[in-house]
């Protein structure tokens, strides 16, 4: 049984901060709710029922100018603080995220259709830990002294870039936002965040929660609205010194081109097509659990989803029986139901695109693993988790990002063939391998053309571990020490111990 649309709207109002008002949800600028300008609104749709959840304010260029002015003033003060004081505020934000976990998670479930099973637990905890990890770096931003010629000293110091423009996708709204805000704040920057149009809610509430926890006004501003208008204006704004973007490769390429033209620092986390390699010596039961989680968690809408199963020919039939048994037990349904594991896809458009790809594939002769059919609700934007058998690795379905609960299966004869197939996509975000042979694991890890390799594990993440892709999967890294450097300018400072001597000698006689 699905909760009705009336109940869902009531639930939204129950968890959303009451001081935001009862009408169109406002913007968050300079530590306060700001009502949308007349006519500047869009609807956020609940993907489980496919109906409008709430009307949300869309930012204008004037709103962006206000946010930039607020961010500039706030950022100067923020960087003047002792790093330990910044850390204390960031830890309070982490605690506040835990205090409001039920509300923040519920918003992502209503807005993105991501099951509550995950949003109020794993997602909110991950968001809190991102703030805690980066809080621990604020008083460790050490410059270094470099030995140069005797009589001179040279050091490098780190300084914030100033204002970071952060643009996020809809698949993990809260954690994507936290992953961009936390490193930017820790390094002394201010943030202007534009969430995806499909999922505007949790970022607004996160900004409010951070403010309650003591984050000074102006350091975090949330401007909802469309990518080509307000997103583009953020990328082009001359006072925004860095862009950090997560989303599709096509949009990322356009943003990279603009940012490059303006000589701005840019981090791009883009699409993926993870090869999930199962060698003949793998613990097959564990690998089957991992594949099903990796491919169908979040209805397959994960950039690192194990959407290409590459399995050793000798164990393929046995392995597919295990996968099929597990898929049969997946419960798809109302994401507000704590037992639901697979919810809807994000939108009618996205559902239709995925279904069209499935139809095309089936018309071309691809056969789904029938035993693994999952019943999905008729309403909303659901797509049944589906596994296509014996797919030529060169087939578009096996090379292109579908971003839905679809897996292609290709068989291989040896490790060399597995790694060759795995690398044969334009993307390079993650590779997964299941094997009990350490040498095979090492060989595949070294040869994988991807920023992440998971050996006998999937989707392991930690704020301390850098995250980013090779090839068409992106530029730059999030998380870890790397994220800290990518949010800062490096300044080289030289000084002379004594009197500087010109290499030209004294041109003017004493
Ligand atoms: P998208 O590229 O359509 O949109 C992402 C964001 O960019 C949204 O906020 C959107 O409004 C904004 N945008 C769109 N056009 C813009 C423009 N011209 N200028 C500025 N901003 C613009 O992606 P999506 O559909 O929201 O998300 C799915 C994609 O994200 C998938 O390709 C997925 O692989 C990728 N993704 C990657 C990672 C990663 O870490 N590599 C993580 C999550 C999602």
XYZ file of C-alpha atoms and ligand atoms in Angstrom:
554
model
C 0.000 0.000 0.000
C 1.305 3.412 -0.979
C 0.743 6.398 1.256
C -1.565 8.810 -0.558
C -0.398 12.033 -2.172
C -2.270 13.995 0.491
C -0.366 12.151 3.223
C 2.936 12.643 1.418
C 2.377 16.407 1.112
C 1.408 16.535 4.783
C 4.537 14.582 5.698
C 6.663 17.058 3.770
C 5.182 19.978 5.701
C 5.623 18.090 8.971
C 9.370 17.596 8.469
C 10.288 20.815 6.596
C 11.212 23.822 8.757
C 7.964 25.650 9.560
C 9.600 29.084 9.322
C 9.920 28.553 5.551
C 6.196 29.323 5.270
C 3.341 27.313 3.885
C 3.413 28.271 0.231
C 6.093 27.880 -2.426
C 9.359 26.810 -0.806
C 11.749 29.775 -0.723
C 15.453 30.136 -1.514
C 18.152 30.249 1.162
C 20.389 33.318 0.907
C 22.561 35.011 3.521
C 21.290 32.827 6.369
C 17.581 33.432 5.739
C 14.629 32.228 3.695
C 14.044 34.449 0.672
C 10.711 34.280 -1.134
C 10.885 33.484 -4.835
C 10.210 36.353 -7.262
C 6.714 36.324 -8.797
C 6.347 33.562 -11.360
C 9.759 32.058 -10.557
C 8.568 28.645 -9.452
C 8.750 25.008 -10.500
C 7.202 21.809 -9.228
C 9.008 19.072 -7.399
C 7.392 15.757 -8.289
C 7.148 12.669 -6.079
C 8.446 9.892 -8.351
C 6.652 7.127 -6.430
C 3.208 8.414 -7.429
C 4.233 10.732 -10.242
C 2.387 13.722 -8.822
C 3.412 17.189 -7.701
C 4.734 17.245 -4.184
C 5.387 20.936 -3.715
C 6.078 24.124 -5.579
C 9.628 25.441 -5.190
C 11.167 28.853 -5.796
C 13.536 29.271 -8.703
C 16.476 31.672 -8.348
C 16.930 34.699 -10.584
C 20.124 36.529 -11.519
C 19.309 39.123 -8.843
C 19.133 36.327 -6.270
C 22.519 35.130 -7.488
C 24.016 38.632 -7.098
C 22.646 38.800 -3.540
C 24.098 35.385 -2.748
C 27.499 36.360 -4.181
C 27.585 39.611 -2.177
C 26.647 37.759 1.022
C 29.184 35.007 0.336
C 32.020 37.486 -0.289
C 31.549 39.257 3.028
C 31.011 36.079 5.022
C 33.974 34.290 3.461
C 36.469 36.990 4.521
C 35.378 36.651 8.154
C 35.303 32.860 7.968
C 38.922 32.657 6.779
C 40.007 35.025 9.547
C 38.746 32.545 12.163
C 41.118 30.177 13.862
C 40.807 26.821 12.042
C 39.727 25.231 15.305
C 36.759 27.555 15.456
C 35.733 26.590 11.930
C 36.115 22.950 12.952
C 33.894 23.406 16.007
C 31.080 24.790 13.872
C 31.451 22.025 11.304
C 31.250 19.362 14.022
C 28.103 20.999 15.309
C 26.671 20.771 11.787
C 27.449 17.024 11.788
C 25.621 16.608 15.099
C 22.666 18.629 13.820
C 22.439 16.444 10.706
C 22.101 13.445 13.025
C 19.483 15.272 15.097
C 17.461 16.016 11.953
C 18.224 12.709 10.184
C 14.600 11.612 10.076
C 13.506 14.857 8.415
C 16.433 15.146 5.992
C 16.115 11.498 4.961
C 12.356 11.751 4.541
C 12.789 14.710 2.187
C 15.105 12.715 -0.088
C 12.689 9.785 -0.027
C 9.760 11.983 -1.040
C 11.723 13.967 -3.581
C 14.052 11.372 -5.145
C 12.107 8.156 -4.454
C 15.153 6.753 -2.691
C 13.994 4.197 -0.092
C 13.720 5.417 3.485
C 15.604 2.262 4.444
C 18.711 4.077 3.119
C 18.021 7.794 3.382
C 17.420 8.132 7.119
C 20.306 5.816 7.997
C 23.237 5.497 5.609
C 22.789 8.806 3.760
C 22.383 11.066 6.767
C 25.239 9.345 8.614
C 27.487 9.731 5.582
C 26.588 13.427 5.321
C 27.397 13.917 9.022
C 30.717 12.102 8.660
C 31.702 14.262 5.686
C 31.438 17.348 7.914
C 33.334 15.584 10.703
C 36.154 14.442 8.446
C 36.670 17.865 6.880
C 36.310 19.562 10.288
C 39.405 17.568 11.245
C 41.377 19.199 8.463
C 40.705 22.872 9.204
C 43.639 23.293 11.603
C 45.938 21.037 9.596
C 46.136 23.181 6.474
C 49.914 23.357 6.646
C 52.101 25.270 4.258
C 55.669 24.104 3.703
C 59.076 25.687 3.598
C 61.185 24.791 0.565
C 64.997 24.793 0.709
C 66.229 27.231 -1.972
C 69.484 29.217 -2.428
C 71.307 30.100 0.819
C 70.246 33.537 2.029
C 66.726 33.198 0.701
C 63.666 31.575 2.083
C 60.733 30.191 0.234
C 57.432 28.881 1.499
C 54.110 27.919 0.126
C 50.899 28.820 1.847
C 47.345 27.765 1.106
C 44.543 30.278 0.729
C 40.864 29.745 -0.019
C 39.677 30.371 -3.554
C 36.771 32.477 -2.249
C 33.356 31.386 -3.510
C 32.731 27.847 -4.704
C 29.806 27.207 -7.065
C 28.518 23.685 -6.429
C 26.128 21.958 -8.843
C 24.691 18.583 -7.873
C 22.617 15.770 -9.451
C 19.433 14.171 -8.148
C 20.529 10.647 -7.332
C 21.893 11.155 -3.793
C 20.741 14.697 -3.043
C 21.882 15.035 0.574
C 25.243 13.277 0.364
C 26.140 14.916 -2.946
C 25.485 18.334 -1.384
C 27.388 17.516 1.823
C 30.331 16.177 -0.203
C 30.675 19.544 -1.888
C 29.883 21.855 1.027
C 32.115 20.271 3.685
C 35.511 20.502 1.910
C 34.715 23.995 0.630
C 33.845 25.325 4.104
C 36.764 23.549 5.780
C 39.182 25.296 3.432
C 37.759 28.719 4.238
C 35.491 29.168 1.208
C 31.827 30.139 0.942
C 29.417 28.065 -1.158
C 26.610 28.752 -3.599
C 24.829 25.460 -4.155
C 22.470 24.635 -7.008
C 20.757 21.295 -6.468
C 19.151 19.344 -9.320
C 15.672 20.592 -10.295
C 14.262 17.132 -9.523
C 15.461 17.219 -5.902
C 15.476 20.719 -4.435
C 14.358 19.920 -0.883
C 17.060 18.384 1.313
C 19.690 20.967 0.326
C 17.393 23.769 1.512
C 16.886 21.996 4.797
C 20.604 21.220 5.130
C 21.374 24.942 4.839
C 18.780 25.687 7.519
C 20.181 22.915 9.765
C 23.727 24.248 9.328
C 22.517 27.722 10.260
C 20.836 26.366 13.418
C 24.165 24.718 14.246
C 25.944 28.086 14.108
C 27.212 28.420 10.529
C 27.457 32.177 9.929
C 25.055 33.710 7.407
C 26.254 33.949 3.817
C 28.624 30.972 3.874
C 26.102 28.582 2.382
C 23.445 29.747 -0.076
C 21.006 27.441 -1.876
C 19.688 28.597 -5.235
C 17.269 26.145 -6.770
C 16.333 26.369 -10.425
C 17.138 25.026 -13.843
C 20.631 24.062 -14.974
C 20.729 26.043 -18.224
C 19.620 29.246 -16.444
C 20.789 29.568 -12.841
C 23.356 26.746 -13.105
C 24.883 28.373 -16.161
C 24.857 31.816 -14.472
C 26.789 30.353 -11.523
C 29.389 28.810 -13.836
C 29.833 32.112 -15.694
C 29.863 34.439 -12.657
C 33.214 36.201 -12.488
C 33.298 36.326 -8.688
C 32.830 32.577 -8.324
C 36.353 31.194 -8.478
C 35.730 27.463 -8.478
C 33.076 25.176 -9.881
C 32.513 21.732 -8.476
C 30.030 19.713 -10.513
C 28.586 16.222 -10.305
C 26.330 15.056 -13.109
C 26.276 13.741 -16.631
C 29.303 13.718 -18.895
C 27.559 15.835 -21.547
C 26.638 18.668 -19.141
C 30.021 18.341 -17.404
C 31.845 18.788 -20.688
C 29.975 22.054 -21.339
C 30.720 23.309 -17.829
C 34.378 22.314 -18.163
C 34.619 24.237 -21.423
C 33.111 27.378 -19.887
C 35.174 27.154 -16.714
C 38.316 26.504 -18.747
C 37.580 29.549 -20.910
C 37.203 31.674 -17.793
C 40.353 30.058 -16.285
C 38.455 28.859 -13.214
C 39.335 25.872 -11.114
C 36.905 23.034 -11.869
C 36.173 19.575 -10.506
C 33.922 17.325 -12.590
C 32.489 14.044 -11.283
C 30.689 12.520 -14.254
C 29.074 9.359 -15.572
C 30.248 5.785 -15.258
C 29.771 2.228 -16.503
C 31.338 -0.018 -13.906
C 32.581 -3.430 -14.974
C 31.724 -5.975 -12.270
C 34.173 -8.859 -12.821
C 33.526 -12.272 -11.273
C 36.449 -14.681 -11.674
C 35.944 -18.446 -11.537
C 37.625 -18.680 -8.121
C 35.379 -16.018 -6.500
C 33.175 -16.607 -3.477
C 30.113 -16.690 -5.735
C 27.470 -16.255 -3.031
C 29.124 -13.094 -1.753
C 29.687 -11.818 -5.272
C 25.984 -12.357 -6.069
C 24.957 -10.331 -2.981
C 27.363 -7.595 -4.046
C 26.188 -7.491 -7.658
C 22.519 -7.231 -6.727
C 23.207 -4.425 -4.253
C 25.587 -2.620 -6.582
C 23.313 -2.791 -9.634
C 19.894 -2.197 -8.067
C 20.518 -0.003 -5.031
C 18.849 3.365 -5.735
C 17.092 1.718 -8.721
C 20.464 1.540 -10.484
C 20.811 5.325 -10.471
C 24.335 5.313 -9.091
C 27.331 6.497 -11.098
C 29.327 3.460 -9.893
C 26.486 0.910 -10.292
C 27.772 -2.519 -11.326
C 25.764 -2.406 -14.516
C 28.116 -4.590 -16.608
C 28.492 -8.064 -15.183
C 31.547 -9.821 -16.628
C 31.571 -13.407 -15.444
C 33.941 -16.317 -16.078
C 32.355 -18.703 -18.556
C 32.976 -21.747 -16.357
C 30.858 -20.409 -13.447
C 28.432 -18.151 -15.331
C 25.379 -20.429 -15.203
C 25.765 -21.176 -11.487
C 26.373 -17.505 -10.729
C 23.332 -16.331 -12.672
C 21.141 -18.787 -10.739
C 22.348 -17.161 -7.502
C 21.740 -13.671 -8.867
C 18.308 -14.633 -10.071
C 17.294 -16.055 -6.676
C 18.310 -12.811 -4.996
C 16.562 -10.555 -7.467
C 13.383 -12.547 -6.909
C 13.473 -11.495 -3.259
C 13.907 -7.755 -3.891
C 10.933 -5.763 -2.751
C 10.020 -2.853 -5.013
C 7.367 -0.432 -3.834
C 6.640 2.704 -1.831
C 10.015 4.174 -0.854
C 8.408 5.381 2.402
C 7.888 1.735 3.396
C 10.912 0.602 5.476
C 10.876 -2.819 3.737
C 11.228 -1.376 0.237
C 14.657 -1.880 -1.336
C 13.985 -0.600 -4.861
C 11.987 2.561 -5.456
C 11.030 4.399 -8.645
C 13.401 6.068 -11.071
C 13.553 9.840 -10.847
C 11.116 11.050 -13.515
C 8.660 10.030 -16.219
C 11.202 11.142 -18.804
C 13.979 9.057 -17.297
C 11.701 6.006 -16.901
C 10.620 6.308 -20.532
C 14.206 6.616 -21.722
C 15.213 3.468 -19.828
C 12.193 1.537 -21.059
C 12.892 2.640 -24.632
C 16.459 1.306 -24.311
C 15.050 -1.991 -23.034
C 12.580 -2.243 -25.902
C 15.279 -1.466 -28.426
C 17.579 -4.091 -26.895
C 14.858 -6.744 -26.893
C 13.916 -5.921 -30.498
C 17.591 -6.460 -31.380
C 17.439 -9.935 -29.817
C 18.706 -9.422 -26.255
C 17.055 -11.802 -23.824
C 16.291 -10.914 -20.196
C 16.933 -13.371 -17.375
C 13.298 -14.348 -16.989
C 13.538 -16.036 -13.633
C 14.659 -12.719 -12.200
C 11.607 -10.620 -13.005
C 10.528 -8.296 -10.191
C 6.982 -7.019 -9.963
C 6.968 -3.230 -9.832
C 4.018 -0.938 -9.117
C 2.008 0.386 -12.048
C 1.931 4.001 -10.884
C 4.915 6.290 -10.548
C 8.175 5.965 -12.424
C 9.149 2.354 -11.707
C 11.326 0.178 -13.933
C 11.740 -3.529 -13.122
C 15.272 -4.668 -12.261
C 16.355 -6.551 -15.400
C 19.394 -8.614 -16.384
C 20.196 -9.148 -20.076
C 22.049 -12.331 -20.939
C 24.991 -12.853 -23.270
C 25.377 -9.267 -24.385
C 28.120 -8.484 -26.876
C 30.435 -6.124 -24.921
C 30.379 -3.775 -27.922
C 26.566 -3.428 -27.712
C 25.413 0.080 -26.764
C 23.621 -1.258 -23.681
C 26.938 -2.618 -22.395
C 28.933 0.545 -23.143
C 26.623 3.476 -22.481
C 25.366 4.685 -19.124
C 21.671 3.743 -18.770
C 21.412 4.917 -15.141
C 18.609 2.527 -14.268
C 18.172 -0.994 -12.840
C 19.576 -2.727 -15.930
C 22.502 -5.157 -16.005
C 24.178 -6.665 -19.070
C 25.982 -10.000 -18.759
C 29.021 -10.870 -20.854
C 31.164 -13.966 -20.389
C 34.956 -14.186 -20.593
C 37.527 -16.969 -20.792
C 40.494 -15.517 -18.874
C 41.632 -12.532 -16.828
C 43.115 -10.759 -19.838
C 39.823 -10.906 -21.679
C 37.935 -9.728 -18.554
C 40.083 -6.656 -18.124
C 40.009 -5.867 -21.853
C 36.189 -5.902 -21.851
C 36.012 -3.985 -18.593
C 38.218 -1.188 -19.940
C 36.415 -0.978 -23.289
C 34.034 1.868 -22.433
C 34.447 5.614 -22.692
C 34.044 5.847 -18.893
C 36.525 5.151 -16.104
C 34.917 5.683 -12.723
C 35.053 2.301 -10.985
C 35.937 -1.356 -11.530
C 34.812 -4.167 -9.234
C 36.409 -7.585 -9.043
C 35.519 -10.646 -7.028
C 38.270 -13.254 -6.742
C 40.079 -15.242 -4.076
C 43.339 -15.098 -6.048
C 45.532 -12.248 -4.858
C 47.564 -12.186 -8.051
C 44.482 -11.830 -10.239
C 43.217 -9.079 -7.940
C 46.533 -7.223 -8.233
C 46.692 -7.639 -12.013
C 43.190 -6.318 -12.534
C 43.672 -3.454 -10.068
C 46.814 -2.310 -11.850
C 45.352 -2.541 -15.332
C 41.892 -1.104 -14.606
C 41.430 2.244 -16.339
C 39.317 3.689 -13.543
C 39.719 6.005 -10.577
C 38.363 3.431 -8.120
C 38.900 -0.333 -7.892
C 36.875 -2.409 -5.457
C 38.264 -5.885 -4.703
C 35.788 -8.240 -3.005
C 33.717 -5.234 -1.923
C 31.414 -2.701 -3.571
C 30.610 0.935 -3.032
C 33.097 1.305 -0.197
C 33.531 5.019 0.396
C 35.200 7.135 3.056
C 35.627 10.906 3.213
C 39.385 10.352 3.600
C 39.701 8.355 0.381
C 39.944 10.341 -2.871
C 37.094 9.813 -5.331
C 37.191 10.568 -9.036
C 37.238 9.130 -12.514
C 39.494 8.498 -15.484
C 38.550 9.148 -19.121
C 34.993 10.502 -19.622
C 34.192 10.062 -15.915
C 35.681 13.347 -14.844
C 38.466 15.696 -13.914
C 39.827 16.241 -10.410
C 39.013 14.478 -7.172
C 36.576 14.786 -4.323
C 37.269 13.656 -0.750
C 40.568 13.177 1.015
C 43.583 15.471 1.049
C 43.129 15.944 -2.695
C 39.781 17.682 -2.185
C 41.411 20.087 0.248
C 44.081 21.133 -2.242
C 41.529 21.482 -5.019
C 39.640 24.101 -2.997
C 42.677 26.288 -2.359
C 45.114 28.555 -4.093
C 48.772 27.841 -3.502
C 50.799 30.967 -2.858
C 54.615 30.887 -3.110
C 56.347 33.445 -0.895
C 60.033 34.379 -1.362
C 62.156 36.553 0.903
C 65.778 37.617 1.025
C 67.699 37.358 4.313
C 70.126 40.182 3.496
C 70.318 42.859 0.824
C 69.223 41.684 -2.583
C 72.077 41.702 -5.116
C 71.158 42.387 -8.727
C 72.630 39.870 -11.209
C 73.405 42.951 -13.319
C 75.570 44.349 -10.539
C 75.286 47.923 -9.353
C 74.049 49.914 -12.342
C 74.312 53.161 -10.450
C 77.759 53.713 -8.855
C 77.641 54.343 -5.102
P 22.742 16.368 -15.222
O 24.094 16.544 -15.811
O 21.583 16.405 -16.104
O 22.481 17.490 -14.105
C 23.360 17.676 -13.022
C 23.213 19.091 -12.498
O 23.662 19.996 -13.508
C 21.790 19.500 -12.177
O 21.803 20.310 -11.009
C 21.390 20.319 -13.384
O 20.398 21.270 -13.114
C 22.698 21.005 -13.695
N 22.812 21.499 -15.079
C 22.220 21.018 -16.198
N 22.570 21.771 -17.269
C 23.399 22.734 -16.816
C 24.101 23.813 -17.433
N 24.022 24.039 -18.742
N 24.868 24.608 -16.664
C 24.982 24.383 -15.330
N 24.342 23.399 -14.683
C 23.567 22.564 -15.423
O 22.838 14.997 -14.391
P 21.677 14.286 -13.570
O 20.748 13.675 -14.558
O 21.155 15.197 -12.518
O 22.502 13.135 -12.805
C 22.822 11.925 -13.367
C 24.259 11.914 -13.859
O 25.137 12.229 -12.784
C 24.692 10.555 -14.332
O 25.413 10.686 -15.526
C 25.615 10.062 -13.227
O 26.580 9.125 -13.610
C 26.233 11.320 -12.766
N 26.764 11.187 -11.398
C 28.120 11.118 -11.226
C 28.658 10.956 -9.962
C 30.153 10.904 -9.731
O 30.567 11.066 -8.601
N 30.963 10.695 -10.753
C 27.804 10.878 -8.858
C 26.431 10.955 -9.065
C 25.924 11.114 -10.356
